[in-house]
């Protein structure tokens, strides 16, 4: 993979991890921005947070030079 490919992969990984962190910390805000819904309550908040953890794990796994193991450990630890 060339240098431009590595930078693009790092940018995508950073985007996934940032979205995951936002879902973990402020799921209602992300739900409003992505889905246009102001009513993110109950089990939807829990699902959003689990999805956030998964996206953070995906971001770690996709980081250039990272291994899939690091992503799985991040997901499992979350």
PDB file of N, CA and C in Angstrom:
ATOM      1  N   UNK A   1       0.844  -1.165   0.000  1.00  0.00           N
ATOM      2  CA  UNK A   1       0.000   0.000   0.000  1.00  0.00           C
ATOM      3  C   UNK A   1       0.889   1.227   0.000  1.00  0.00           C
ATOM      4  N   UNK A   2       0.532   2.185  -0.826  1.00  0.00           N
ATOM      5  CA  UNK A   2       1.313   3.405  -0.919  1.00  0.00           C
ATOM      6  C   UNK A   2       1.046   4.348   0.240  1.00  0.00           C
ATOM      7  N   UNK A   3       1.791   5.437   0.245  1.00  0.00           N
ATOM      8  CA  UNK A   3       1.671   6.422   1.313  1.00  0.00           C
ATOM      9  C   UNK A   3       0.283   7.070   1.326  1.00  0.00           C
ATOM     10  N   UNK A   4      -0.268   7.348   0.151  1.00  0.00           N
ATOM     11  CA  UNK A   4      -1.604   7.948   0.075  1.00  0.00           C
ATOM     12  C   UNK A   4      -2.649   6.975   0.604  1.00  0.00           C
ATOM     13  N   UNK A   5      -2.472   5.697   0.324  1.00  0.00           N
ATOM     14  CA  UNK A   5      -3.400   4.680   0.828  1.00  0.00           C
ATOM     15  C   UNK A   5      -3.364   4.578   2.344  1.00  0.00           C
ATOM     16  N   UNK A   6      -2.175   4.674   2.897  1.00  0.00           N
ATOM     17  CA  UNK A   6      -2.045   4.633   4.360  1.00  0.00           C
ATOM     18  C   UNK A   6      -2.700   5.851   5.017  1.00  0.00           C
ATOM     19  N   UNK A   7      -2.525   6.999   4.397  1.00  0.00           N
ATOM     20  CA  UNK A   7      -3.156   8.209   4.942  1.00  0.00           C
ATOM     21  C   UNK A   7      -4.678   8.131   4.856  1.00  0.00           C
ATOM     22  N   UNK A   8      -5.190   7.601   3.763  1.00  0.00           N
ATOM     23  CA  UNK A   8      -6.630   7.444   3.609  1.00  0.00           C
ATOM     24  C   UNK A   8      -7.185   6.448   4.623  1.00  0.00           C
ATOM     25  N   UNK A   9      -6.461   5.350   4.833  1.00  0.00           N
ATOM     26  CA  UNK A   9      -6.873   4.362   5.827  1.00  0.00           C
ATOM     27  C   UNK A   9      -6.850   4.957   7.228  1.00  0.00           C
ATOM     28  N   UNK A  10      -5.831   5.744   7.535  1.00  0.00           N
ATOM     29  CA  UNK A  10      -5.754   6.386   8.848  1.00  0.00           C
ATOM     30  C   UNK A  10      -6.900   7.372   9.035  1.00  0.00           C
ATOM     31  N   UNK A  11      -7.242   8.122   7.994  1.00  0.00           N
ATOM     32  CA  UNK A  11      -8.351   9.064   8.074  1.00  0.00           C
ATOM     33  C   UNK A  11      -9.678   8.335   8.295  1.00  0.00           C
ATOM     34  N   UNK A  12      -9.887   7.234   7.575  1.00  0.00           N
ATOM     35  CA  UNK A  12     -11.107   6.446   7.746  1.00  0.00           C
ATOM     36  C   UNK A  12     -11.172   5.845   9.147  1.00  0.00           C
ATOM     37  N   UNK A  13     -10.048   5.330   9.633  1.00  0.00           N
ATOM     38  CA  UNK A  13     -10.014   4.749  10.977  1.00  0.00           C
ATOM     39  C   UNK A  13     -10.298   5.809  12.029  1.00  0.00           C
ATOM     40  N   UNK A  14      -9.748   6.981  11.858  1.00  0.00           N
ATOM     41  CA  UNK A  14      -9.990   8.081  12.789  1.00  0.00           C
ATOM     42  C   UNK A  14     -11.463   8.504  12.765  1.00  0.00           C
ATOM     43  N   UNK A  15     -12.057   8.539  11.590  1.00  0.00           N
ATOM     44  CA  UNK A  15     -13.473   8.876  11.468  1.00  0.00           C
ATOM     45  C   UNK A  15     -14.366   7.861  12.161  1.00  0.00           C
ATOM     46  N   UNK A  16     -14.065   6.582  11.984  1.00  0.00           N
ATOM     47  CA  UNK A  16     -14.845   5.530  12.634  1.00  0.00           C
ATOM     48  C   UNK A  16     -14.723   5.621  14.151  1.00  0.00           C
ATOM     49  N   UNK A  17     -13.506   5.796  14.628  1.00  0.00           N
ATOM     50  CA  UNK A  17     -13.290   5.873  16.076  1.00  0.00           C
ATOM     51  C   UNK A  17     -13.952   7.115  16.668  1.00  0.00           C
ATOM     52  N   UNK A  18     -13.902   8.238  15.962  1.00  0.00           N
ATOM     53  CA  UNK A  18     -14.533   9.465  16.458  1.00  0.00           C
ATOM     54  C   UNK A  18     -16.053   9.318  16.509  1.00  0.00           C
ATOM     55  N   UNK A  19     -16.633   8.712  15.483  1.00  0.00           N
ATOM     56  CA  UNK A  19     -18.078   8.462  15.490  1.00  0.00           C
ATOM     57  C   UNK A  19     -18.447   7.514  16.619  1.00  0.00           C
ATOM     58  N   UNK A  20     -17.637   6.488  16.818  1.00  0.00           N
ATOM     59  CA  UNK A  20     -17.880   5.549  17.905  1.00  0.00           C
ATOM     60  C   UNK A  20     -17.807   6.215  19.265  1.00  0.00           C
ATOM     61  N   UNK A  21     -16.831   7.078  19.460  1.00  0.00           N
ATOM     62  CA  UNK A  21     -16.699   7.783  20.729  1.00  0.00           C
ATOM     63  C   UNK A  21     -17.887   8.711  20.967  1.00  0.00           C
ATOM     64  N   UNK A  22     -18.330   9.371  19.909  1.00  0.00           N
ATOM     65  CA  UNK A  22     -19.497  10.242  20.030  1.00  0.00           C
ATOM     66  C   UNK A  22     -20.748   9.433  20.370  1.00  0.00           C
ATOM     67  N   UNK A  23     -20.909   8.266  19.743  1.00  0.00           N
ATOM     68  CA  UNK A  23     -22.052   7.406  20.063  1.00  0.00           C
ATOM     69  C   UNK A  23     -21.991   6.922  21.504  1.00  0.00           C
ATOM     70  N   UNK A  24     -20.805   6.678  21.980  1.00  0.00           N
ATOM     71  CA  UNK A  24     -20.633   6.205  23.352  1.00  0.00           C
ATOM     72  C   UNK A  24     -20.944   7.304  24.362  1.00  0.00           C
ATOM     73  N   UNK A  25     -20.528   8.528  24.077  1.00  0.00           N
ATOM     74  CA  UNK A  25     -20.669   9.616  25.041  1.00  0.00           C
ATOM     75  C   UNK A  25     -21.986  10.388  24.926  1.00  0.00           C
ATOM     76  N   UNK A  26     -22.413  10.682  23.713  1.00  0.00           N
ATOM     77  CA  UNK A  26     -23.639  11.470  23.505  1.00  0.00           C
ATOM     78  C   UNK A  26     -24.507  10.833  22.410  1.00  0.00           C
ATOM     79  N   UNK A  27     -25.085   9.668  22.699  1.00  0.00           N
ATOM     80  CA  UNK A  27     -25.849   8.953  21.667  1.00  0.00           C
ATOM     81  C   UNK A  27     -27.051   9.737  21.136  1.00  0.00           C
ATOM     82  N   UNK A  28     -27.705  10.538  21.969  1.00  0.00           N
ATOM     83  CA  UNK A  28     -28.872  11.302  21.504  1.00  0.00           C
ATOM     84  C   UNK A  28     -28.481  12.330  20.451  1.00  0.00           C
ATOM     85  N   UNK A  29     -27.349  12.997  20.648  1.00  0.00           N
ATOM     86  CA  UNK A  29     -26.881  13.993  19.680  1.00  0.00           C
ATOM     87  C   UNK A  29     -26.538  13.337  18.345  1.00  0.00           C
ATOM     88  N   UNK A  30     -25.833  12.230  18.380  1.00  0.00           N
ATOM     89  CA  UNK A  30     -25.458  11.537  17.147  1.00  0.00           C
ATOM     90  C   UNK A  30     -26.696  11.002  16.451  1.00  0.00           C
ATOM     91  N   UNK A  31     -27.640  10.478  17.222  1.00  0.00           N
ATOM     92  CA  UNK A  31     -28.896  10.008  16.635  1.00  0.00           C
ATOM     93  C   UNK A  31     -29.638  11.126  15.936  1.00  0.00           C
ATOM     94  N   UNK A  32     -29.631  12.305  16.539  1.00  0.00           N
ATOM     95  CA  UNK A  32     -30.297  13.456  15.927  1.00  0.00           C
ATOM     96  C   UNK A  32     -29.570  13.875  14.647  1.00  0.00           C
ATOM     97  N   UNK A  33     -28.232  13.874  14.670  1.00  0.00           N
ATOM     98  CA  UNK A  33     -27.466  14.300  13.494  1.00  0.00           C
ATOM     99  C   UNK A  33     -27.544  13.287  12.352  1.00  0.00           C
ATOM    100  N   UNK A  34     -27.436  11.997  12.681  1.00  0.00           N
ATOM    101  CA  UNK A  34     -27.419  10.973  11.636  1.00  0.00           C
ATOM    102  C   UNK A  34     -28.803  10.555  11.175  1.00  0.00           C
ATOM    103  N   UNK A  35     -29.742  10.479  12.104  1.00  0.00           N
ATOM    104  CA  UNK A  35     -31.062   9.942  11.783  1.00  0.00           C
ATOM    105  C   UNK A  35     -32.156  10.999  11.754  1.00  0.00           C
ATOM    106  N   UNK A  36     -31.876  12.171  12.270  1.00  0.00           N
ATOM    107  CA  UNK A  36     -32.878  13.215  12.318  1.00  0.00           C
ATOM    108  C   UNK A  36     -33.964  12.953  13.349  1.00  0.00           C
ATOM    109  N   UNK A  37     -33.658  12.095  14.320  1.00  0.00           N
ATOM    110  CA  UNK A  37     -34.640  11.727  15.334  1.00  0.00           C
ATOM    111  C   UNK A  37     -34.279  12.353  16.672  1.00  0.00           C
ATOM    112  N   UNK A  38     -35.242  13.021  17.280  1.00  0.00           N
ATOM    113  CA  UNK A  38     -35.023  13.605  18.600  1.00  0.00           C
ATOM    114  C   UNK A  38     -35.381  12.638  19.715  1.00  0.00           C
ATOM    115  N   UNK A  39     -35.941  11.495  19.362  1.00  0.00           N
ATOM    116  CA  UNK A  39     -36.441  10.562  20.369  1.00  0.00           C
ATOM    117  C   UNK A  39     -35.569   9.315  20.442  1.00  0.00           C
ATOM    118  N   UNK A  40     -34.385   9.450  20.970  1.00  0.00           N
ATOM    119  CA  UNK A  40     -33.486   8.318  21.152  1.00  0.00           C
ATOM    120  C   UNK A  40     -33.436   8.020  22.645  1.00  0.00           C
ATOM    121  N   UNK A  41     -34.283   7.104  23.079  1.00  0.00           N
ATOM    122  CA  UNK A  41     -34.397   6.780  24.502  1.00  0.00           C
ATOM    123  C   UNK A  41     -34.435   5.278  24.698  1.00  0.00           C
ATOM    124  N   UNK A  42     -34.364   4.868  25.953  1.00  0.00           N
ATOM    125  CA  UNK A  42     -34.510   3.459  26.314  1.00  0.00           C
ATOM    126  C   UNK A  42     -33.441   2.576  25.714  1.00  0.00           C
ATOM    127  N   UNK A  43     -33.889   1.489  25.101  1.00  0.00           N
ATOM    128  CA  UNK A  43     -32.961   0.501  24.554  1.00  0.00           C
ATOM    129  C   UNK A  43     -32.162   1.063  23.376  1.00  0.00           C
ATOM    130  N   UNK A  44     -32.677   2.084  22.698  1.00  0.00           N
ATOM    131  CA  UNK A  44     -31.948   2.686  21.580  1.00  0.00           C
ATOM    132  C   UNK A  44     -30.633   3.302  22.045  1.00  0.00           C
ATOM    133  N   UNK A  45     -30.611   3.850  23.246  1.00  0.00           N
ATOM    134  CA  UNK A  45     -29.381   4.439  23.788  1.00  0.00           C
ATOM    135  C   UNK A  45     -28.346   3.335  24.036  1.00  0.00           C
ATOM    136  N   UNK A  46     -28.801   2.213  24.571  1.00  0.00           N
ATOM    137  CA  UNK A  46     -27.894   1.085  24.831  1.00  0.00           C
ATOM    138  C   UNK A  46     -27.331   0.549  23.514  1.00  0.00           C
ATOM    139  N   UNK A  47     -28.187   0.384  22.525  1.00  0.00           N
ATOM    140  CA  UNK A  47     -27.740  -0.109  21.218  1.00  0.00           C
ATOM    141  C   UNK A  47     -26.758   0.878  20.588  1.00  0.00           C
ATOM    142  N   UNK A  48     -27.021   2.165  20.719  1.00  0.00           N
ATOM    143  CA  UNK A  48     -26.106   3.178  20.180  1.00  0.00           C
ATOM    144  C   UNK A  48     -24.744   3.089  20.850  1.00  0.00           C
ATOM    145  N   UNK A  49     -24.725   2.872  22.151  1.00  0.00           N
ATOM    146  CA  UNK A  49     -23.444   2.785  22.860  1.00  0.00           C
ATOM    147  C   UNK A  49     -22.675   1.521  22.490  1.00  0.00           C
ATOM    148  N   UNK A  50     -23.363   0.406  22.328  1.00  0.00           N
ATOM    149  CA  UNK A  50     -22.684  -0.828  21.889  1.00  0.00           C
ATOM    150  C   UNK A  50     -22.143  -0.642  20.472  1.00  0.00           C
ATOM    151  N   UNK A  51     -22.916   0.015  19.630  1.00  0.00           N
ATOM    152  CA  UNK A  51     -22.442   0.316  18.278  1.00  0.00           C
ATOM    153  C   UNK A  51     -21.222   1.229  18.334  1.00  0.00           C
ATOM    154  N   UNK A  52     -21.214   2.170  19.266  1.00  0.00           N
ATOM    155  CA  UNK A  52     -20.056   3.047  19.446  1.00  0.00           C
ATOM    156  C   UNK A  52     -18.804   2.274  19.806  1.00  0.00           C
ATOM    157  N   UNK A  53     -18.961   1.311  20.717  1.00  0.00           N
ATOM    158  CA  UNK A  53     -17.813   0.474  21.096  1.00  0.00           C
ATOM    159  C   UNK A  53     -17.308  -0.304  19.889  1.00  0.00           C
ATOM    160  N   UNK A  54     -18.239  -0.842  19.090  1.00  0.00           N
ATOM    161  CA  UNK A  54     -17.847  -1.595  17.896  1.00  0.00           C
ATOM    162  C   UNK A  54     -17.110  -0.701  16.901  1.00  0.00           C
ATOM    163  N   UNK A  55     -17.569   0.525  16.725  1.00  0.00           N
ATOM    164  CA  UNK A  55     -16.892   1.435  15.796  1.00  0.00           C
ATOM    165  C   UNK A  55     -15.509   1.835  16.292  1.00  0.00           C
ATOM    166  N   UNK A  56     -15.364   1.996  17.583  1.00  0.00           N
ATOM    167  CA  UNK A  56     -14.025   2.283  18.124  1.00  0.00           C
ATOM    168  C   UNK A  56     -13.103   1.098  17.856  1.00  0.00           C
ATOM    169  N   UNK A  57     -13.598  -0.118  18.080  1.00  0.00           N
ATOM    170  CA  UNK A  57     -12.801  -1.318  17.776  1.00  0.00           C
ATOM    171  C   UNK A  57     -12.432  -1.397  16.304  1.00  0.00           C
ATOM    172  N   UNK A  58     -13.381  -1.039  15.426  1.00  0.00           N
ATOM    173  CA  UNK A  58     -13.103  -1.038  13.990  1.00  0.00           C
ATOM    174  C   UNK A  58     -12.046   0.002  13.645  1.00  0.00           C
ATOM    175  N   UNK A  59     -12.139   1.161  14.269  1.00  0.00           N
ATOM    176  CA  UNK A  59     -11.132   2.194  14.027  1.00  0.00           C
ATOM    177  C   UNK A  59      -9.744   1.759  14.457  1.00  0.00           C
ATOM    178  N   UNK A  60      -9.660   1.086  15.607  1.00  0.00           N
ATOM    179  CA  UNK A  60      -8.359   0.583  16.086  1.00  0.00           C
ATOM    180  C   UNK A  60      -7.840  -0.503  15.149  1.00  0.00           C
ATOM    181  N   UNK A  61      -8.726  -1.396  14.718  1.00  0.00           N
ATOM    182  CA  UNK A  61      -8.295  -2.495  13.842  1.00  0.00           C
ATOM    183  C   UNK A  61      -7.849  -1.999  12.475  1.00  0.00           C
ATOM    184  N   UNK A  62      -8.440  -0.908  11.990  1.00  0.00           N
ATOM    185  CA  UNK A  62      -8.099  -0.388  10.659  1.00  0.00           C
ATOM    186  C   UNK A  62      -6.925   0.581  10.669  1.00  0.00           C
ATOM    187  N   UNK A  63      -6.456   0.956  11.853  1.00  0.00           N
ATOM    188  CA  UNK A  63      -5.335   1.882  11.910  1.00  0.00           C
ATOM    189  C   UNK A  63      -4.128   1.237  11.245  1.00  0.00           C
ATOM    190  N   UNK A  64      -3.435   1.959  10.363  1.00  0.00           N
ATOM    191  CA  UNK A  64      -2.278   1.367   9.668  1.00  0.00           C
ATOM    192  C   UNK A  64      -1.245   0.825  10.659  1.00  0.00           C
ATOM    193  N   UNK A  65      -0.840  -0.400  10.436  1.00  0.00           N
ATOM    194  CA  UNK A  65       0.148  -1.045  11.291  1.00  0.00           C
ATOM    195  C   UNK A  65      -0.472  -1.781  12.461  1.00  0.00           C
ATOM    196  N   UNK A  66      -1.768  -1.598  12.664  1.00  0.00           N
ATOM    197  CA  UNK A  66      -2.454  -2.269  13.765  1.00  0.00           C
ATOM    198  C   UNK A  66      -2.825  -3.690  13.349  1.00  0.00           C
ATOM    199  N   UNK A  67      -3.088  -4.504  14.331  1.00  0.00           N
ATOM    200  CA  UNK A  67      -3.535  -5.859  14.048  1.00  0.00           C
ATOM    201  C   UNK A  67      -5.016  -5.977  14.364  1.00  0.00           C
ATOM    202  N   UNK A  68      -5.657  -6.981  13.805  1.00  0.00           N
ATOM    203  CA  UNK A  68      -7.045  -7.242  14.123  1.00  0.00           C
ATOM    204  C   UNK A  68      -7.229  -7.565  15.593  1.00  0.00           C
ATOM    205  N   UNK A  69      -6.180  -8.131  16.193  1.00  0.00           N
ATOM    206  CA  UNK A  69      -6.245  -8.476  17.621  1.00  0.00           C
ATOM    207  C   UNK A  69      -6.458  -7.237  18.489  1.00  0.00           C
ATOM    208  N   UNK A  70      -5.793  -6.140  18.137  1.00  0.00           N
ATOM    209  CA  UNK A  70      -5.956  -4.907  18.913  1.00  0.00           C
ATOM    210  C   UNK A  70      -7.398  -4.413  18.841  1.00  0.00           C
ATOM    211  N   UNK A  71      -8.009  -4.514  17.660  1.00  0.00           N
ATOM    212  CA  UNK A  71      -9.397  -4.107  17.511  1.00  0.00           C
ATOM    213  C   UNK A  71     -10.340  -4.992  18.301  1.00  0.00           C
ATOM    214  N   UNK A  72     -10.095  -6.308  18.279  1.00  0.00           N
ATOM    215  CA  UNK A  72     -10.953  -7.229  19.029  1.00  0.00           C
ATOM    216  C   UNK A  72     -10.798  -7.025  20.529  1.00  0.00           C
ATOM    217  N   UNK A  73      -9.589  -6.764  20.983  1.00  0.00           N
ATOM    218  CA  UNK A  73      -9.383  -6.512  22.407  1.00  0.00           C
ATOM    219  C   UNK A  73     -10.057  -5.206  22.841  1.00  0.00           C
ATOM    220  N   UNK A  74     -10.043  -4.208  21.965  1.00  0.00           N
ATOM    221  CA  UNK A  74     -10.733  -2.954  22.253  1.00  0.00           C
ATOM    222  C   UNK A  74     -12.229  -3.192  22.362  1.00  0.00           C
ATOM    223  N   UNK A  75     -12.774  -3.938  21.427  1.00  0.00           N
ATOM    224  CA  UNK A  75     -14.212  -4.229  21.438  1.00  0.00           C
ATOM    225  C   UNK A  75     -14.589  -5.062  22.666  1.00  0.00           C
ATOM    226  N   UNK A  76     -13.819  -6.088  22.936  1.00  0.00           N
ATOM    227  CA  UNK A  76     -14.115  -6.955  24.071  1.00  0.00           C
ATOM    228  C   UNK A  76     -13.949  -6.228  25.399  1.00  0.00           C
ATOM    229  N   UNK A  77     -12.944  -5.382  25.491  1.00  0.00           N
ATOM    230  CA  UNK A  77     -12.730  -4.620  26.720  1.00  0.00           C
ATOM    231  C   UNK A  77     -13.821  -3.587  26.945  1.00  0.00           C
ATOM    232  N   UNK A  78     -14.373  -3.045  25.861  1.00  0.00           N
ATOM    233  CA  UNK A  78     -15.449  -2.069  25.977  1.00  0.00           C
ATOM    234  C   UNK A  78     -16.714  -2.712  26.419  1.00  0.00           C
TER     235      UNK A  78
END
